[in-house]
mmCIF file with all atom_site columns, C-alpha atoms in Angstrom:
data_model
loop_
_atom_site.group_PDB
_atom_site.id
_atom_site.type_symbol
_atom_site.label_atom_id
_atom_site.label_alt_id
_atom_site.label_comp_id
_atom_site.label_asym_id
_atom_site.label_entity_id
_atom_site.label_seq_id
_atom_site.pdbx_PDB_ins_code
_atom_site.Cartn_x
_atom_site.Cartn_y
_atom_site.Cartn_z
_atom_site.occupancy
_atom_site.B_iso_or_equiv
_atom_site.pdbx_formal_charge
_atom_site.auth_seq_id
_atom_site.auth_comp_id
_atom_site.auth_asym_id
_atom_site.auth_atom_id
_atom_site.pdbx_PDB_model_num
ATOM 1   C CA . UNK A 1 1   ? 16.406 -9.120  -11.165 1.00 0.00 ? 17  UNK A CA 1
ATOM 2   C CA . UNK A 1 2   ? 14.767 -6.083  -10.492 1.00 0.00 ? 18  UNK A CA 1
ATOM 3   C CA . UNK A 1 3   ? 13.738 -4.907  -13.638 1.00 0.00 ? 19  UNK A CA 1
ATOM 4   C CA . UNK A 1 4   ? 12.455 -8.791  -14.186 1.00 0.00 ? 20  UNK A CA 1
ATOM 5   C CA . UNK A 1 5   ? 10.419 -8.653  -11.267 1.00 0.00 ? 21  UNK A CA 1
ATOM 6   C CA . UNK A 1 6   ? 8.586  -5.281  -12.415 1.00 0.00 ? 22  UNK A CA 1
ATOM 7   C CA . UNK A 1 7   ? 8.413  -7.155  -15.863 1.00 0.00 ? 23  UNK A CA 1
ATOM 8   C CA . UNK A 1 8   ? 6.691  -9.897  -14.405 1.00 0.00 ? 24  UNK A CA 1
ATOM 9   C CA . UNK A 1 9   ? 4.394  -7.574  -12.276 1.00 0.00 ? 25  UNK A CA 1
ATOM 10  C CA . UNK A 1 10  ? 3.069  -5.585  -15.090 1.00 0.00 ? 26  UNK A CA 1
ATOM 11  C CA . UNK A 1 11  ? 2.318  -8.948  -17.509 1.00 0.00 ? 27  UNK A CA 1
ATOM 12  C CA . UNK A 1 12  ? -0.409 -10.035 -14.219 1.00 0.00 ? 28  UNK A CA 1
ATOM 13  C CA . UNK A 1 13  ? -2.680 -7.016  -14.790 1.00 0.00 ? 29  UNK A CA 1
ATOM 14  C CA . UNK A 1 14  ? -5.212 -9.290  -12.512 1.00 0.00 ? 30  UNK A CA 1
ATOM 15  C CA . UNK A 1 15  ? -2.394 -10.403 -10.039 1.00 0.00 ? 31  UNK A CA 1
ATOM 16  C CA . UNK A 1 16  ? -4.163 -9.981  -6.331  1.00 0.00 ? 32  UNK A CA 1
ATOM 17  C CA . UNK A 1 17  ? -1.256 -11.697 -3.828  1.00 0.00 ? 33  UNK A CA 1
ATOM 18  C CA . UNK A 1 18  ? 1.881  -12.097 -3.835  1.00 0.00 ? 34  UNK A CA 1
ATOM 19  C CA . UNK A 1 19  ? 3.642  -14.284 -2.260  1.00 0.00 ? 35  UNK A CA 1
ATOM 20  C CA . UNK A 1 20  ? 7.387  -13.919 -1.532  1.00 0.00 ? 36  UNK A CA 1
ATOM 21  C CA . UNK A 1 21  ? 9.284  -16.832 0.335   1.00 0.00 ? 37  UNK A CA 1
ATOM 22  C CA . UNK A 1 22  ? 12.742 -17.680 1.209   1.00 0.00 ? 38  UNK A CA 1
ATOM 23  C CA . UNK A 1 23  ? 14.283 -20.712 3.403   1.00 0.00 ? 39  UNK A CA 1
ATOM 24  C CA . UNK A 1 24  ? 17.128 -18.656 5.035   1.00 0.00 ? 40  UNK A CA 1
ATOM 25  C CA . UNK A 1 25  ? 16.792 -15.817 7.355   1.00 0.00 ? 41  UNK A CA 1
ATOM 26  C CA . UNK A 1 26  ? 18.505 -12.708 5.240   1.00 0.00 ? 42  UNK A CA 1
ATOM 27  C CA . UNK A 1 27  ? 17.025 -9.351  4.899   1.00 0.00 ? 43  UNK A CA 1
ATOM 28  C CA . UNK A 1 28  ? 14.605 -8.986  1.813   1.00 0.00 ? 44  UNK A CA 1
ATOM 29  C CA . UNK A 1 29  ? 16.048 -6.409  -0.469  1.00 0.00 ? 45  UNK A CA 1
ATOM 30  C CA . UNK A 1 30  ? 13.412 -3.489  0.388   1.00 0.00 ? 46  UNK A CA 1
ATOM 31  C CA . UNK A 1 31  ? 13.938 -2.291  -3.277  1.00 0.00 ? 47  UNK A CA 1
ATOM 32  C CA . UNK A 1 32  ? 11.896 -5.044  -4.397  1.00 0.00 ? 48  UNK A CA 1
ATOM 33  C CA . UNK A 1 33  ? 8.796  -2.989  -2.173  1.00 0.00 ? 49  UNK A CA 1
ATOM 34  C CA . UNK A 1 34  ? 9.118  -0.113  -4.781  1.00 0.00 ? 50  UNK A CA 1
ATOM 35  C CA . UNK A 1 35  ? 7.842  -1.985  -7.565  1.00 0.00 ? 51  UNK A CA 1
ATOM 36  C CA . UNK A 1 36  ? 3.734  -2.522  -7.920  1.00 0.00 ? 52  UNK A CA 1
ATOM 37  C CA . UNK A 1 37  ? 0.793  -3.643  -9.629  1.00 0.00 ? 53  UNK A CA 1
ATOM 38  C CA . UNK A 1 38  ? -2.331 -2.077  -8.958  1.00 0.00 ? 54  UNK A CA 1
ATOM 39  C CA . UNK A 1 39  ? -4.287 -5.162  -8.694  1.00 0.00 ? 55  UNK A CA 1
ATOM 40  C CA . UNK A 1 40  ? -2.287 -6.735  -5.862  1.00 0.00 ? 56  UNK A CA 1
ATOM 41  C CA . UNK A 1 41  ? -4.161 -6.050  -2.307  1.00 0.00 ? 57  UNK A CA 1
ATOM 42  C CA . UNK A 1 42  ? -2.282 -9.626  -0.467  1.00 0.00 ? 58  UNK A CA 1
ATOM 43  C CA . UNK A 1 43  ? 1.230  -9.295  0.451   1.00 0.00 ? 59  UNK A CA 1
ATOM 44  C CA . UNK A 1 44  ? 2.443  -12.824 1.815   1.00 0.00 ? 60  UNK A CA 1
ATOM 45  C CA . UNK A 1 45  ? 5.500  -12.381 3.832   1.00 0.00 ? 61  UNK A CA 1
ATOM 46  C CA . UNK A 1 46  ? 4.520  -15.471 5.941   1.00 0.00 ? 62  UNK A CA 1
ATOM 47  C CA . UNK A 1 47  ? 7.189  -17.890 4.581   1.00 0.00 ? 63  UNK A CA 1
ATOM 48  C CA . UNK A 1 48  ? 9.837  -15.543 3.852   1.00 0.00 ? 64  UNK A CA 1
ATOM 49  C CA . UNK A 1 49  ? 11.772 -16.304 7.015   1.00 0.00 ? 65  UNK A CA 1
ATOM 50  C CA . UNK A 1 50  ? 13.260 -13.078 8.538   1.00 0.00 ? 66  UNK A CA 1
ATOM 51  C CA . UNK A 1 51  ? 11.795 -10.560 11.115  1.00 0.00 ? 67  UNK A CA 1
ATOM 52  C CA . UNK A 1 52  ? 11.111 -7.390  10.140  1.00 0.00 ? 68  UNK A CA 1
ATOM 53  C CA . UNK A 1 53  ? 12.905 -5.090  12.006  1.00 0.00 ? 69  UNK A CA 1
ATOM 54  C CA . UNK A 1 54  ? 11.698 -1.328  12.676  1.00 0.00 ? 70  UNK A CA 1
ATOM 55  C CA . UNK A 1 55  ? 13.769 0.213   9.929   1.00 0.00 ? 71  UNK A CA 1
ATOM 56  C CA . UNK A 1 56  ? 13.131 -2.646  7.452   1.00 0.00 ? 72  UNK A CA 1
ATOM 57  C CA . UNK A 1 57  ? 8.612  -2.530  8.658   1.00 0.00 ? 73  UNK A CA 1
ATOM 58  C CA . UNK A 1 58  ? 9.019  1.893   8.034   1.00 0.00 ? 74  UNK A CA 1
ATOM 59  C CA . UNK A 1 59  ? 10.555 1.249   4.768   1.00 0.00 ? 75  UNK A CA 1
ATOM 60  C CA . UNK A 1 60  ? 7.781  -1.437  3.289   1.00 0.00 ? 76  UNK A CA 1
ATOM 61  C CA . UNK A 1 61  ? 5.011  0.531   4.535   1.00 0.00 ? 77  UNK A CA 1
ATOM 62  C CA . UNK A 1 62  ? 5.923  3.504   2.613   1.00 0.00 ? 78  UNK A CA 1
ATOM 63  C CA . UNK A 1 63  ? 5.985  1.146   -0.691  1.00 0.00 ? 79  UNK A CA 1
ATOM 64  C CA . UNK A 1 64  ? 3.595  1.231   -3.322  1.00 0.00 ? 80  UNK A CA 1
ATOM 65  C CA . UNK A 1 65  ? 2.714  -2.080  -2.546  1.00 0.00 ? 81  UNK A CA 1
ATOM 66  C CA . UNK A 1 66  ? 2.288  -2.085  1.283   1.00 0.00 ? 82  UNK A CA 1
ATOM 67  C CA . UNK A 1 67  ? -0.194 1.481   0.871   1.00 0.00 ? 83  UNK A CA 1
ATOM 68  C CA . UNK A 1 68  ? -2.487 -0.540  -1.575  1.00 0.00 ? 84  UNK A CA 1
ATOM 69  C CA . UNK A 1 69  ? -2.187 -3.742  0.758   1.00 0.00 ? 85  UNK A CA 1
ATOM 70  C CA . UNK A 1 70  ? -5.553 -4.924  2.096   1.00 0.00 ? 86  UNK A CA 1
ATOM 71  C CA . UNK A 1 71  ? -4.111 -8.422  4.155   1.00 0.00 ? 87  UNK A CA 1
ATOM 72  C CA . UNK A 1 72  ? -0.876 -8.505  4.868   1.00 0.00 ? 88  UNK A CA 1
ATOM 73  C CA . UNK A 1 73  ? 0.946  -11.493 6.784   1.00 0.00 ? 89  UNK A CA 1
ATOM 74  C CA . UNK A 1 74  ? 4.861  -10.223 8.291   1.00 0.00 ? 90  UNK A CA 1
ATOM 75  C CA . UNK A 1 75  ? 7.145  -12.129 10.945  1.00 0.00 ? 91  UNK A CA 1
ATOM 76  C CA . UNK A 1 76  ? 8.137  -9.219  13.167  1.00 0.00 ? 92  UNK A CA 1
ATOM 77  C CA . UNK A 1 77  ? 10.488 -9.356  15.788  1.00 0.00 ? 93  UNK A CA 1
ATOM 78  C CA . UNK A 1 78  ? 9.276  -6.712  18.022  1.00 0.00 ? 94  UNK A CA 1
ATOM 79  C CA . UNK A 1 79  ? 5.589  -6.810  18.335  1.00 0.00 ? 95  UNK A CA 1
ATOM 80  C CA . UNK A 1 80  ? 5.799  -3.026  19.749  1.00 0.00 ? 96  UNK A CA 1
ATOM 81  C CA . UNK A 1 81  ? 6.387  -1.844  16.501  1.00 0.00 ? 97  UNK A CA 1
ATOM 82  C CA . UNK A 1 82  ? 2.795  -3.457  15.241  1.00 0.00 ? 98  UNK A CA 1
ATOM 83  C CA . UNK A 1 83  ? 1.424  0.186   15.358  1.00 0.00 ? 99  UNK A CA 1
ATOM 84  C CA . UNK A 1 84  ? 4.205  1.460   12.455  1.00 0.00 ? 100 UNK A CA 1
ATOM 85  C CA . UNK A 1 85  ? 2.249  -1.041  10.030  1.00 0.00 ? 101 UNK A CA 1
ATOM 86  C CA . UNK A 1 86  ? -1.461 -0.138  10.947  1.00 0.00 ? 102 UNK A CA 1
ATOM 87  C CA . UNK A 1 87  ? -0.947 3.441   10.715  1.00 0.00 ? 103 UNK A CA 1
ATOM 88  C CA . UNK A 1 88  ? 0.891  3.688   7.954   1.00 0.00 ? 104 UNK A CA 1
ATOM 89  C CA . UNK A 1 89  ? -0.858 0.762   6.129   1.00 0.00 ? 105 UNK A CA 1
ATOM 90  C CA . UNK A 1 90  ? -4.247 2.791   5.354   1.00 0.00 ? 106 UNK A CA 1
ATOM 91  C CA . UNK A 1 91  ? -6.244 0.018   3.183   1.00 0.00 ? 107 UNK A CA 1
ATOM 92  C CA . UNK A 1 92  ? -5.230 -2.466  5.401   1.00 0.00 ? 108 UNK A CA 1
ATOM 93  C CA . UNK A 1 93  ? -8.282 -4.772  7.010   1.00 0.00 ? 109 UNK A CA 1
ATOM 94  C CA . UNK A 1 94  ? -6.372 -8.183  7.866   1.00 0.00 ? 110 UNK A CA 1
ATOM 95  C CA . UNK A 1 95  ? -3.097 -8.466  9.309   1.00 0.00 ? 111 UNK A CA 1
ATOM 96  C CA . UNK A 1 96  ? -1.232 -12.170 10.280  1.00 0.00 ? 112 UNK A CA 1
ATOM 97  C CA . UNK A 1 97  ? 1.722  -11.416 12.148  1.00 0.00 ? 113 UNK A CA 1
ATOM 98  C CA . UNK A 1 98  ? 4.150  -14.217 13.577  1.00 0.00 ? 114 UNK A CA 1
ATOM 99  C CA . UNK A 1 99  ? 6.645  -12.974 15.942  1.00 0.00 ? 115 UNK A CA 1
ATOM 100 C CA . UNK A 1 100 ? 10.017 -13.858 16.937  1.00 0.00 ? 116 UNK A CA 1
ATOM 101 C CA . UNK A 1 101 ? 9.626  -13.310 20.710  1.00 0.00 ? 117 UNK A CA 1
ATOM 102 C CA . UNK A 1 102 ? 6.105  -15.748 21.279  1.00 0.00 ? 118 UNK A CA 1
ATOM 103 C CA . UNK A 1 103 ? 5.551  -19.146 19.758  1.00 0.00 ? 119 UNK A CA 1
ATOM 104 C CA . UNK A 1 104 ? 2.009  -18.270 18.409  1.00 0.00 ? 120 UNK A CA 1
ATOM 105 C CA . UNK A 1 105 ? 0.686  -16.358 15.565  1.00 0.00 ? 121 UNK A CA 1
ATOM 106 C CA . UNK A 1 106 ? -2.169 -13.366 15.863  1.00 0.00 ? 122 UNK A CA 1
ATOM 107 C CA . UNK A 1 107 ? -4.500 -12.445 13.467  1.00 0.00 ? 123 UNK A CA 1
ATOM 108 C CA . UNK A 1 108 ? -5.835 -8.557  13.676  1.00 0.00 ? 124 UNK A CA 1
ATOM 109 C CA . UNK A 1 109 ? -9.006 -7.557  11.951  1.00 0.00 ? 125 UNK A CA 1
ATOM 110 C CA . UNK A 1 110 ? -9.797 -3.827  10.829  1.00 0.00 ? 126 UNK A CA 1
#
């Protein structure tokens, strides 16, 4: 699936979001972060339903995709950890979080 993915990726040379979603809560496989396409600057997490954890939010902001990543929207369990993604995210200007611990969602603007 992997290899299909990165296929898919490098045949949408103008690709600017992706969007990944998922019904169940089940960690995303964070191998799928090291693939890229240049183009992309939205990553849409929003519907994939599971909470980043700290581990899981260090390892996709040291992907490819997450340094070129402009908007991002995450579910995050631990809204402490919001600092791991805006320092380590350096093109990021928009970020929609949703967390597990609050009922409402929060934009933050760079």
């Amino acid at each position: 699936m992997e290899s299909e993915l990165q296929a898919i990726l490098d045949r949408a040379p103008y690709l600017t979001t992706l969007t990944i979603q998922q019904d169940t809560s089940i960690s995303i496989p964070m191998s799928l972060f090291k693939h890229t396409n240049p183009s992309i600057r939205k990553l849409d997490l929003e519907n994939y339903v599971h909470y980043f954890n700290e581990n899981e939010r260090l390892l996709l902001t040291r992907s490819l995709l997450a340094i070129q990543c402009e908007v991002l929207y995450i579910r995050i369990n631990n809204r402490g950890n919001i600092i791991t993604l805006v320092r380590n995210m350096i093109n990021l200007r928009i970020l929609y979080i949703y967390q597990s611990d609050e009922k409402y969602s929060h934009y933050i603007w760079f």
